PDB file of C-alpha atoms in Angstrom:
ATOM      1  CA  MET A   1      96.318 107.688  95.735  1.00 37.00           C
ATOM      2  CA  ASN A   2      98.906 104.971  95.682  1.00 37.00           C
ATOM      3  CA  LEU A   3      97.582 102.443  93.265  1.00 36.00           C
ATOM      4  CA  PRO A   4      97.436 103.256  89.566  1.00 36.00           C
ATOM      5  CA  PRO A   5      93.857 102.769  88.357  1.00 36.00           C
ATOM      6  CA  ARG A   6      93.125  99.165  87.568  1.00 32.00           C
ATOM      7  CA  SER A   7      90.106  97.459  86.131  1.00 31.00           C
ATOM      8  CA  ALA A   8      87.786  95.858  88.646  1.00 31.00           C
ATOM      9  CA  SER A   9      88.469  92.485  87.087  1.00 29.00           C
ATOM     10  CA  GLY A  10      92.087  92.849  88.117  1.00 30.00           C
ATOM     11  CA  PHE A  11      91.103  92.261  91.736  1.00 26.00           C
ATOM     12  CA  ASP A  12      90.178  88.747  92.807  1.00 29.00           C
ATOM     13  CA  ASP A  13      88.583  88.826  96.242  1.00 29.00           C
ATOM     14  CA  GLY A  14      88.862  85.966  98.659  1.00 29.00           C
ATOM     15  CA  LEU A  15      90.772  82.701  98.549  1.00 26.00           C
ATOM     16  CA  VAL A  16      89.693  80.210  95.947  1.00 29.00           C
ATOM     17  CA  ASP A  17      90.383  76.559  96.528  1.00 30.00           C
ATOM     18  CA  ALA A  18      91.828  74.531  93.674  1.00 32.00           C
ATOM     19  CA  PRO A  19      89.156  72.620  91.730  1.00 35.00           C
ATOM     20  CA  PRO A  20      89.037  68.823  91.999  1.00 37.00           C
ATOM     21  CA  SER A  21      91.579  67.083  89.784  1.00 40.00           C
ATOM     22  CA  PRO A  22      90.144  65.175  86.850  1.00 41.00           C
ATOM     23  CA  PRO A  23      91.009  61.478  86.531  1.00 42.00           C
ATOM     24  CA  GLY A  24      94.559  60.902  85.433  1.00 44.00           C
ATOM     25  CA  SER A  25      95.737  64.344  86.496  1.00 43.00           C
ATOM     26  CA  ALA A  26      97.708  65.384  89.554  1.00 44.00           C
ATOM     27  CA  SER A  27      96.263  64.327  92.889  1.00 45.00           C
ATOM     28  CA  ASN A  28      94.128  66.656  94.984  1.00 48.00           C
ATOM     29  CA  GLY A  29      97.043  66.909  97.374  1.00 48.00           C
ATOM     30  CA  ASP A  30      99.264  68.145  94.588  1.00 50.00           C
ATOM     31  CA  ALA A  31      96.598  70.640  93.488  1.00 48.00           C
ATOM     32  CA  THR A  32      96.232  71.925  97.033  1.00 47.00           C
ATOM     33  CA  HIS A  33      99.999  72.266  97.285  1.00 50.00           C
ATOM     34  CA  ALA A  34     100.075  74.132  93.959  1.00 48.00           C
ATOM     35  CA  SER A  35      97.431  76.558  95.185  1.00 57.00           C
ATOM     36  CA  ALA A  36      99.544  77.615  98.173  1.00 54.00           C
ATOM     37  CA  PRO A  37     101.587  80.235  96.267  1.00 56.00           C
ATOM     38  CA  ARG A  38      98.366  81.631  94.821  1.00 57.00           C
ATOM     39  CA  ARG A  39      96.855  81.844  98.299  1.00 55.00           C
ATOM     40  CA  ALA A  40      99.947  83.627  99.595  1.00 52.00           C
ATOM     41  CA  ASN A  41      99.817  86.091  96.709  1.00 63.00           C
ATOM     42  CA  GLU A  42      96.119  86.758  97.281  1.00 61.00           C
ATOM     43  CA  GLY A  43      96.791  87.344 100.969  1.00 68.00           C
ATOM     44  CA  THR A  44      99.499  89.852 100.109  1.00 84.00           C
ATOM     45  CA  GLN A  45      97.168  91.569  97.666  1.00 83.00           C
ATOM     46  CA  SER A  46      94.516  91.923 100.369  1.00 85.00           C
ATOM     47  CA  ILE A  47      97.052  93.581 102.658  1.00 90.00           C
ATOM     48  CA  GLN A  48      98.115  95.931  99.871  1.00 88.00           C
ATOM     49  CA  ARG A  49      94.509  96.909  99.260  1.00 91.00           C
ATOM     50  CA  ALA A  50      93.949  97.648 102.940  1.00 92.00           C
ATOM     51  CA  ILE A  51      97.091  99.793 103.019  1.00 89.00           C
ATOM     52  CA  ALA A  52      95.973 101.572  99.843  1.00 87.00           C
ATOM     53  CA  VAL A  53      92.627 102.389 101.489  1.00 91.00           C
ATOM     54  CA  LEU A  54      94.383 103.828 104.544  1.00 90.00           C
ATOM     55  CA  ARG A  55      96.683 105.945 102.406  1.00 84.00           C
ATOM     56  CA  LEU A  56      93.856 107.208 100.215  1.00 86.00           C
ATOM     57  CA  ILE A  57      91.864 108.296 103.266  1.00 88.00           C
ATOM     58  CA  ALA A  58      94.955 109.820 104.880  1.00 83.00           C
ATOM     59  CA  MET A  59      95.573 111.875 101.758  1.00 77.00           C
ATOM     60  CA  ARG A  60      92.060 113.326 101.925  1.00 78.00           C
ATOM     61  CA  GLY A  61      92.674 114.413 105.526  1.00 76.00           C
ATOM     62  CA  PRO A  62      90.002 115.292 108.116  1.00 80.00           C
ATOM     63  CA  GLN A  63      87.321 115.523 105.433  1.00 84.00           C
ATOM     64  CA  GLY A  64      87.476 111.775 104.901  1.00 90.00           C
ATOM     65  CA  LEU A  65      85.880 109.748 102.124  1.00 91.00           C
ATOM     66  CA  ARG A  66      82.598 107.997 101.511  1.00 93.00           C
ATOM     67  CA  LEU A  67      82.528 104.330 100.587  1.00 94.00           C
ATOM     68  CA  HIS A  68      81.802 104.948  96.901  1.00 92.00           C
ATOM     69  CA  GLU A  69      84.717 107.413  96.717  1.00 91.00           C
ATOM     70  CA  ILE A  70      87.076 104.791  98.147  1.00 92.00           C
ATOM     71  CA  ALA A  71      85.829 102.196  95.680  1.00 92.00           C
ATOM     72  CA  GLU A  72      86.165 104.562  92.727  1.00 89.00           C
ATOM     73  CA  GLY A  73      89.529 105.892  93.848  1.00 85.00           C
ATOM     74  CA  LEU A  74      91.064 102.436  93.959  1.00 88.00           C
ATOM     75  CA  ALA A  75      89.025 100.835  91.132  1.00 88.00           C
ATOM     76  CA  LEU A  76      87.511  98.332  93.542  1.00 91.00           C
ATOM     77  CA  GLU A  77      84.105  96.706  93.445  1.00 92.00           C
ATOM     78  CA  ARG A  78      81.930  98.408  96.024  1.00 93.00           C
ATOM     79  CA  ILE A  79      81.415  95.151  97.936  1.00 93.00           C
ATOM     80  CA  THR A  80      85.185  94.671  98.080  1.00 92.00           C
ATOM     81  CA  ALA A  81      85.752  98.207  99.353  1.00 92.00           C
ATOM     82  CA  HIS A  82      83.017  97.701 101.961  1.00 93.00           C
ATOM     83  CA  ARG A  83      84.633  94.516 103.232  1.00 93.00           C
ATOM     84  CA  ILE A  84      88.010  96.248 103.571  1.00 94.00           C
ATOM     85  CA  VAL A  85      86.762  99.364 105.364  1.00 93.00           C
ATOM     86  CA  LYS A  86      84.557  97.269 107.632  1.00 93.00           C
ATOM     87  CA  GLY A  87      87.575  95.236 108.729  1.00 93.00           C
ATOM     88  CA  LEU A  88      89.704  98.337 109.219  1.00 93.00           C
ATOM     89  CA  ALA A  89      86.939 100.051 111.196  1.00 92.00           C
ATOM     90  CA  PHE A  90      86.526  96.963 113.392  1.00 92.00           C
ATOM     91  CA  SER A  91      90.235  97.223 114.219  1.00 91.00           C
ATOM     92  CA  ASN A  92      89.883 100.993 114.882  1.00 90.00           C
ATOM     93  CA  MET A  93      92.201 101.814 112.000  1.00 92.00           C
ATOM     94  CA  LEU A  94      89.272 103.730 110.506  1.00 93.00           C
ATOM     95  CA  GLN A  95      86.311 105.497 112.021  1.00 92.00           C
ATOM     96  CA  LEU A  96      82.958 106.244 110.419  1.00 92.00           C
ATOM     97  CA  ASP A  97      81.064 109.474 110.988  1.00 91.00           C
ATOM     98  CA  ALA A  98      77.469 108.339 111.405  1.00 89.00           C
ATOM     99  CA  GLN A  99      76.064 111.600 110.024  1.00 91.00           C
ATOM    100  CA  THR A 100      78.274 112.249 107.002  1.00 93.00           C
ATOM    101  CA  ARG A 101      79.009 108.549 106.316  1.00 93.00           C
ATOM    102  CA  ARG A 102      82.642 109.472 105.744  1.00 94.00           C
ATOM    103  CA  TYR A 103      85.593 107.381 106.838  1.00 93.00           C
ATOM    104  CA  THR A 104      88.646 108.945 108.464  1.00 92.00           C
ATOM    105  CA  LEU A 105      91.687 107.446 110.157  1.00 89.00           C
ATOM    106  CA  GLY A 106      90.930 105.907 113.541  1.00 90.00           C
ATOM    107  CA  HIS A 107      92.748 106.185 116.831  1.00 86.00           C
ATOM    108  CA  MET A 108      94.652 102.935 116.306  1.00 88.00           C
ATOM    109  CA  ALA A 109      96.385 104.408 113.256  1.00 86.00           C
ATOM    110  CA  TYR A 110      97.502 107.301 115.431  1.00 80.00           C
ATOM    111  CA  LEU A 111      98.755 105.036 118.208  1.00 79.00           C
ATOM    112  CA  LEU A 112     100.709 102.863 115.804  1.00 82.00           C
ATOM    113  CA  GLY A 113     102.332 105.983 114.368  1.00 74.00           C
ATOM    114  CA  LEU A 114     103.431 107.038 117.833  1.00 69.00           C
ATOM    115  CA  SER A 115     104.965 103.624 118.413  1.00 68.00           C
ATOM    116  CA  ALA A 116     106.906 103.779 115.164  1.00 64.00           C
ATOM    117  CA  SER A 117     108.229 107.315 115.571  1.00 59.00           C
ATOM    118  CA  PRO A 118     111.287 106.496 117.751  1.00 49.00           C
ATOM    119  CA  ALA A 119     112.699 104.447 114.878  1.00 45.00           C
ATOM    120  CA  PHE A 120     112.545 107.455 112.557  1.00 59.00           C
ATOM    121  CA  ASP A 121     114.204 110.408 114.272  1.00 77.00           C
ATOM    122  CA  LEU A 122     114.199 112.406 111.060  1.00 84.00           C
ATOM    123  CA  LYS A 123     112.077 115.186 112.522  1.00 87.00           C
ATOM    124  CA  GLU A 124     114.413 115.721 115.467  1.00 88.00           C
ATOM    125  CA  ARG A 125     117.485 115.790 113.228  1.00 91.00           C
ATOM    126  CA  CYS A 126     115.927 118.338 110.868  1.00 94.00           C
ATOM    127  CA  GLN A 127     114.271 120.661 113.362  1.00 94.00           C
ATOM    128  CA  PRO A 128     117.318 122.888 114.068  1.00 96.00           C
ATOM    129  CA  THR A 129     117.627 123.537 110.328  1.00 97.00           C
ATOM    130  CA  LEU A 130     113.956 124.444 110.040  1.00 97.00           C
ATOM    131  CA  ARG A 131     114.256 126.829 112.976  1.00 97.00           C
ATOM    132  CA  ARG A 132     117.300 128.583 111.491  1.00 97.00           C
ATOM    133  CA  LEU A 133     115.502 129.064 108.174  1.00 98.00           C
ATOM    134  CA  ALA A 134     112.369 130.403 109.889  1.00 97.00           C
ATOM    135  CA  ASP A 135     114.456 132.817 111.955  1.00 97.00           C
ATOM    136  CA  ALA A 136     116.486 133.959 108.956  1.00 96.00           C
ATOM    137  CA  THR A 137     113.541 134.507 106.596  1.00 96.00           C
ATOM    138  CA  GLY A 138     110.627 135.151 108.935  1.00 95.00           C
ATOM    139  CA  ASP A 139     108.541 132.812 106.785  1.00 95.00           C
ATOM    140  CA  SER A 140     106.855 129.420 107.204  1.00 95.00           C
ATOM    141  CA  VAL A 141     109.205 126.462 106.733  1.00 96.00           C
ATOM    142  CA  PHE A 142     108.011 122.929 105.974  1.00 96.00           C
ATOM    143  CA  LEU A 143     109.734 119.557 106.111  1.00 96.00           C
ATOM    144  CA  MET A 144     108.355 117.140 103.500  1.00 95.00           C
ATOM    145  CA  VAL A 145     109.091 113.431 103.121  1.00 93.00           C
ATOM    146  CA  ARG A 146     108.292 111.276 100.114  1.00 93.00           C
ATOM    147  CA  SER A 147     105.938 108.374 100.798  1.00 88.00           C
ATOM    148  CA  GLY A 148     105.071 106.389  97.696  1.00 87.00           C
ATOM    149  CA  PHE A 149     103.475 108.842  95.276  1.00 91.00           C
ATOM    150  CA  GLU A 150     102.780 111.403  97.987  1.00 91.00           C
ATOM    151  CA  ALA A 151     104.657 113.947 100.068  1.00 93.00           C
ATOM    152  CA  VAL A 152     103.947 114.045 103.802  1.00 91.00           C
ATOM    153  CA  CYS A 153     104.434 117.126 105.963  1.00 93.00           C
ATOM    154  CA  PHE A 154     106.705 115.967 108.778  1.00 91.00           C
ATOM    155  CA  ASP A 155     107.242 119.289 110.501  1.00 93.00           C
ATOM    156  CA  HIS A 156     106.407 122.989 110.286  1.00 94.00           C
ATOM    157  CA  VAL A 157     108.133 125.965 111.891  1.00 95.00           C
ATOM    158  CA  GLN A 158     106.543 129.403 111.763  1.00 93.00           C
ATOM    159  CA  GLY A 159     108.671 132.514 111.256  1.00 93.00           C
ATOM    160  CA  SER A 160     108.152 135.969 112.712  1.00 93.00           C
ATOM    161  CA  TYR A 161     106.460 137.621 109.716  1.00 90.00           C
ATOM    162  CA  PRO A 162     103.037 138.811 110.941  1.00 81.00           C
ATOM    163  CA  ILE A 163     101.069 137.461 107.973  1.00 79.00           C
ATOM    164  CA  ARG A 164     101.280 133.699 108.367  1.00 73.00           C
ATOM    165  CA  THR A 165     100.681 130.953 105.844  1.00 70.00           C
ATOM    166  CA  HIS A 166      99.176 127.835 107.375  1.00 64.00           C
ATOM    167  CA  SER A 167      99.139 125.967 104.096  1.00 69.00           C
ATOM    168  CA  LEU A 168     100.065 122.568 105.538  1.00 81.00           C
ATOM    169  CA  LYS A 169      99.508 120.810 108.822  1.00 85.00           C
ATOM    170  CA  ILE A 170     101.873 118.185 110.186  1.00 87.00           C
ATOM    171  CA  GLY A 171     100.795 114.812 108.847  1.00 85.00           C
ATOM    172  CA  ALA A 172      99.051 116.285 105.800  1.00 87.00           C
ATOM    173  CA  ARG A 173      99.668 114.471 102.520  1.00 87.00           C
ATOM    174  CA  ARG A 174      99.910 115.926  99.044  1.00 90.00           C
ATOM    175  CA  ALA A 175     100.340 114.395  95.636  1.00 92.00           C
ATOM    176  CA  LEU A 176     103.948 114.561  94.497  1.00 95.00           C
ATOM    177  CA  GLY A 177     104.283 117.821  92.590  1.00 95.00           C
ATOM    178  CA  ALA A 178     101.534 119.680  94.479  1.00 92.00           C
ATOM    179  CA  GLY A 179     103.524 122.444  96.146  1.00 92.00           C
ATOM    180  CA  ALA A 180     107.178 123.442  96.189  1.00 95.00           C
ATOM    181  CA  GLY A 181     108.410 120.737  98.563  1.00 96.00           C
ATOM    182  CA  ALA A 182     106.372 118.047  96.815  1.00 96.00           C
ATOM    183  CA  MET A 183     107.547 119.241  93.392  1.00 96.00           C
ATOM    184  CA  ALA A 184     111.197 119.149  94.448  1.00 97.00           C
ATOM    185  CA  LEU A 185     110.692 115.518  95.489  1.00 97.00           C
ATOM    186  CA  LEU A 186     108.944 114.629  92.231  1.00 97.00           C
ATOM    187  CA  ALA A 187     111.632 116.226  90.082  1.00 97.00           C
ATOM    188  CA  ALA A 188     114.331 114.281  91.943  1.00 96.00           C
ATOM    189  CA  LEU A 189     112.909 110.967  90.723  1.00 95.00           C
ATOM    190  CA  PRO A 190     113.949 109.188  87.514  1.00 95.00           C
ATOM    191  CA  ASP A 191     111.740 109.966  84.513  1.00 96.00           C
ATOM    192  CA  HIS A 192     109.843 106.664  84.588  1.00 95.00           C
ATOM    193  CA  ASP A 193     108.991 107.158  88.281  1.00 95.00           C
ATOM    194  CA  VAL A 194     107.850 110.698  87.537  1.00 96.00           C
ATOM    195  CA  GLU A 195     105.403 109.386  84.943  1.00 96.00           C
ATOM    196  CA  THR A 196     104.212 106.620  87.259  1.00 95.00           C
ATOM    197  CA  ALA A 197     103.576 109.129  90.041  1.00 95.00           C
ATOM    198  CA  ILE A 198     101.679 111.484  87.728  1.00 95.00           C
ATOM    199  CA  ALA A 199      99.468 108.638  86.502  1.00 93.00           C
ATOM    200  CA  ALA A 200      98.848 107.356  90.016  1.00 90.00           C
ATOM    201  CA  ASN A 201      97.796 110.811  91.243  1.00 91.00           C
ATOM    202  CA  ALA A 202      95.697 111.763  88.227  1.00 88.00           C
ATOM    203  CA  MET A 203      92.416 111.616  90.138  1.00 84.00           C
ATOM    204  CA  HIS A 204      93.759 113.970  92.841  1.00 84.00           C
ATOM    205  CA  LEU A 205      95.138 116.719  90.613  1.00 88.00           C
ATOM    206  CA  PRO A 206      91.810 118.549  90.055  1.00 86.00           C
ATOM    207  CA  ARG A 207      91.783 119.326  93.804  1.00 83.00           C
ATOM    208  CA  TYR A 208      94.608 121.794  93.279  1.00 85.00           C
ATOM    209  CA  ARG A 209      94.356 125.225  91.677  1.00 81.00           C
ATOM    210  CA  ASP A 210      96.648 124.992  88.670  1.00 81.00           C
ATOM    211  CA  ILE A 211      97.935 121.450  88.331  1.00 88.00           C
ATOM    212  CA  SER A 212      97.500 118.974  85.492  1.00 91.00           C
ATOM    213  CA  PRO A 213      99.717 116.162  84.174  1.00 94.00           C
ATOM    214  CA  GLU A 214     101.026 118.489  81.466  1.00 94.00           C
ATOM    215  CA  ARG A 215     101.694 121.260  83.981  1.00 93.00           C
ATOM    216  CA  LEU A 216     103.536 118.853  86.287  1.00 95.00           C
ATOM    217  CA  ARG A 217     105.846 117.789  83.466  1.00 96.00           C
ATOM    218  CA  GLU A 218     106.606 121.432  82.716  1.00 96.00           C
ATOM    219  CA  LEU A 219     107.355 122.126  86.376  1.00 95.00           C
ATOM    220  CA  VAL A 220     109.584 119.056  86.661  1.00 97.00           C
ATOM    221  CA  ALA A 221     111.680 120.315  83.739  1.00 97.00           C
ATOM    222  CA  LYS A 222     111.828 123.829  85.221  1.00 97.00           C
ATOM    223  CA  THR A 223     112.780 122.528  88.667  1.00 97.00           C
ATOM    224  CA  ARG A 224     115.614 120.466  87.269  1.00 97.00           C
ATOM    225  CA  GLN A 225     116.871 123.429  85.242  1.00 97.00           C
ATOM    226  CA  ASP A 226     116.643 125.945  88.108  1.00 96.00           C
ATOM    227  CA  GLY A 227     117.878 123.615  90.848  1.00 96.00           C
ATOM    228  CA  TYR A 228     114.864 124.356  93.044  1.00 97.00           C
ATOM    229  CA  ALA A 229     111.076 124.131  92.858  1.00 97.00           C
ATOM    230  CA  THR A 230     108.756 127.110  92.723  1.00 94.00           C
ATOM    231  CA  ASN A 231     105.105 127.194  93.713  1.00 89.00           C
ATOM    232  CA  LEU A 232     103.432 130.407  92.549  1.00 84.00           C
ATOM    233  CA  GLN A 233      99.906 130.120  93.955  1.00 71.00           C
ATOM    234  CA  THR A 234      99.667 126.668  92.375  1.00 71.00           C
ATOM    235  CA  VAL A 235      97.974 125.111  95.405  1.00 70.00           C
ATOM    236  CA  ILE A 236      96.625 127.990  97.514  1.00 73.00           C
ATOM    237  CA  ALA A 237      95.741 131.493  96.316  1.00 72.00           C
ATOM    238  CA  ASP A 238      98.208 134.239  97.336  1.00 83.00           C
ATOM    239  CA  VAL A 239     100.680 131.715  98.781  1.00 88.00           C
ATOM    240  CA  SER A 240     103.977 131.102  97.008  1.00 92.00           C
ATOM    241  CA  ALA A 241     106.951 128.967  98.004  1.00 95.00           C
ATOM    242  CA  ILE A 242     110.303 127.598  96.988  1.00 97.00           C
ATOM    243  CA  GLY A 243     111.529 124.098  97.767  1.00 97.00           C
ATOM    244  CA  MET A 244     114.718 122.065  97.571  1.00 98.00           C
ATOM    245  CA  THR A 245     115.559 118.461  98.294  1.00 97.00           C
ATOM    246  CA  LEU A 246     118.251 117.287 100.656  1.00 96.00           C
ATOM    247  CA  PRO A 247     120.962 115.831  98.397  1.00 93.00           C
ATOM    248  CA  ARG A 248     121.982 112.201  98.847  1.00 90.00           C
ATOM    249  CA  ARG A 249     125.092 110.312  97.864  1.00 87.00           C
ATOM    250  CA  ASP A 250     123.059 107.305  96.717  1.00 84.00           C
ATOM    251  CA  GLY A 251     119.547 107.232  95.307  1.00 83.00           C
ATOM    252  CA  PRO A 252     116.882 109.884  94.758  1.00 86.00           C
ATOM    253  CA  ALA A 253     116.239 112.451  97.462  1.00 91.00           C
ATOM    254  CA  PHE A 254     113.458 111.562  99.886  1.00 92.00           C
ATOM    255  CA  VAL A 255     113.350 114.763 101.991  1.00 94.00           C
ATOM    256  CA  SER A 256     112.676 118.341 100.970  1.00 97.00           C
ATOM    257  CA  ILE A 257     112.346 121.684 102.732  1.00 98.00           C
ATOM    258  CA  SER A 258     110.176 124.510 101.490  1.00 97.00           C
ATOM    259  CA  ILE A 259     109.772 128.152 102.493  1.00 96.00           C
ATOM    260  CA  ALA A 260     106.337 129.702 101.991  1.00 94.00           C
ATOM    261  CA  SER A 261     104.907 133.199 102.349  1.00 93.00           C
ATOM    262  CA  ILE A 262     102.377 135.515 100.767  1.00 92.00           C
ATOM    263  CA  THR A 263     103.063 135.910  97.066  1.00 91.00           C
ATOM    264  CA  SER A 264     103.893 139.631  97.221  1.00 91.00           C
ATOM    265  CA  ARG A 265     106.692 138.860  99.689  1.00 93.00           C
ATOM    266  CA  MET A 266     108.348 136.025  97.738  1.00 92.00           C
ATOM    267  CA  THR A 267     109.967 138.301  95.170  1.00 93.00           C
ATOM    268  CA  GLY A 268     113.127 140.326  94.602  1.00 94.00           C
ATOM    269  CA  ALA A 269     115.760 140.525  97.307  1.00 96.00           C
ATOM    270  CA  HIS A 270     113.732 138.534  99.834  1.00 96.00           C
ATOM    271  CA  LEU A 271     113.317 135.643  97.402  1.00 95.00           C
ATOM    272  CA  ASP A 272     117.046 135.684  96.634  1.00 96.00           C
ATOM    273  CA  GLU A 273     117.922 135.636 100.334  1.00 97.00           C
ATOM    274  CA  ALA A 274     115.481 132.819 101.041  1.00 97.00           C
ATOM    275  CA  ARG A 275     116.816 130.781  98.137  1.00 97.00           C
ATOM    276  CA  HIS A 276     120.431 131.281  99.224  1.00 97.00           C
ATOM    277  CA  ALA A 277     119.647 130.289 102.814  1.00 98.00           C
ATOM    278  CA  LEU A 278     117.671 127.253 101.678  1.00 98.00           C
ATOM    279  CA  ARG A 279     120.506 126.059  99.441  1.00 97.00           C
ATOM    280  CA  HIS A 280     123.064 126.406 102.212  1.00 97.00           C
ATOM    281  CA  GLU A 281     120.924 124.608 104.790  1.00 97.00           C
ATOM    282  CA  THR A 282     119.733 121.760 102.580  1.00 97.00           C
ATOM    283  CA  ASP A 283     123.260 120.984 101.394  1.00 96.00           C
ATOM    284  CA  ALA A 284     124.536 120.850 104.976  1.00 96.00           C
ATOM    285  CA  LEU A 285     121.596 118.817 106.287  1.00 95.00           C
ATOM    286  CA  GLY A 286     121.847 116.358 103.412  1.00 94.00           C
ATOM    287  CA  LEU A 287     125.456 115.618 104.343  1.00 93.00           C
ATOM    288  CA  LEU A 288     124.463 115.245 107.994  1.00 91.00           C
ATOM    289  CA  LEU A 289     121.751 112.697 107.217  1.00 89.00           C
ATOM    290  CA  ASP A 290     124.068 110.784 104.901  1.00 87.00           C
ATOM    291  CA  ASP A 291     126.764 110.648 107.574  1.00 84.00           C
ATOM    292  CA  ALA A 292     124.161 109.457 110.100  1.00 81.00           C
ATOM    293  CA  ARG A 293     122.935 106.884 107.556  1.00 79.00           C
ATOM    294  CA  VAL A 294     119.359 108.022 107.950  1.00 77.00           C
ATOM    295  CA  LYS A 295     117.236 106.050 105.475  1.00 71.00           C
ATOM    296  CA  TRP A 296     113.622 106.115 104.497  1.00 69.00           C
ATOM    297  CA  GLY A 297     111.757 103.564 102.378  1.00 61.00           C
ATOM    298  CA  GLY A 298     109.957 106.243 100.422  1.00 57.00           C
ATOM    299  CA  MET A 299     109.214 104.289  97.254  1.00 48.00           C
ATOM    300  CA  THR A 300     109.448 100.739  98.595  1.00 42.00           C
ATOM    301  CA  ASP A 301     105.867 100.913  99.828  1.00 40.00           C
ATOM    302  CA  ASP A 302     104.530 101.313  96.293  1.00 42.00           C
ATOM    303  CA  ALA A 303     101.499  99.021  96.399  1.00 34.00           C
ATOM    304  CA  SER A 304     101.257  98.942  92.630  1.00 37.00           C
ATOM    305  CA  ARG A 305     104.328  96.740  92.299  1.00 35.00           C
TER     306      ARG A 305
END
């Protein structure tokens, strides 16, 4: 979720013309002119709501969401949510399963993503690092990127260890803090952004095994103290992981890498080796991205602002 819960009255649907001017007041022309900024703001708000709907559905993944879940998740009147999803479905940004009545992302969202990808060559720049870590540890390695109050799986490389952990698919979204890579990204934010992210994701936290606002605050403090994030079966049973961000010269980190395996394996000497390799690779890759001036508007798409 990318909008902190708001009261339904906080949303004003549609464009409202200025009322007629009473005698002696400004002319109707002046009133119409004065309403222009309000119209522009309302138009921007409508776009933000549509984007928030897309992000909410994307975060749920293939399961999708019903109309009432979208309305409740974004504190929208049901009629408002219906109008938004109807418009998005008409444009093929969403698709509706006629049997389950659940909305998922449509093919146009996929095509637009393909068109945008050449401008963001982050995956290609990071892939050699992911491959080295997978080869060195034998475990699953994930590339996570911060997007608003979520972490998106950008890439996944599988190691040689025979028991594999398919805990994340490419394109999957998690609340910041849900998993080692997502926790590393959350802990890298300033305190006020951490609290904003926790509040914005409150409705999603019960989906995970052992995550609550209080638990997230504890893990943020631990991550900052340790210098890396740890996920001990927090999201998926018998899967544990460690995660670190790619350091930046300016601003909070927006990329993290995590290494995941079965819990019994992520202990002792193997854990130490994985942590050492992850530190070495993230430090080097962070410098590489800084030198290449690779940027990502991770928090600038915060629709709550």
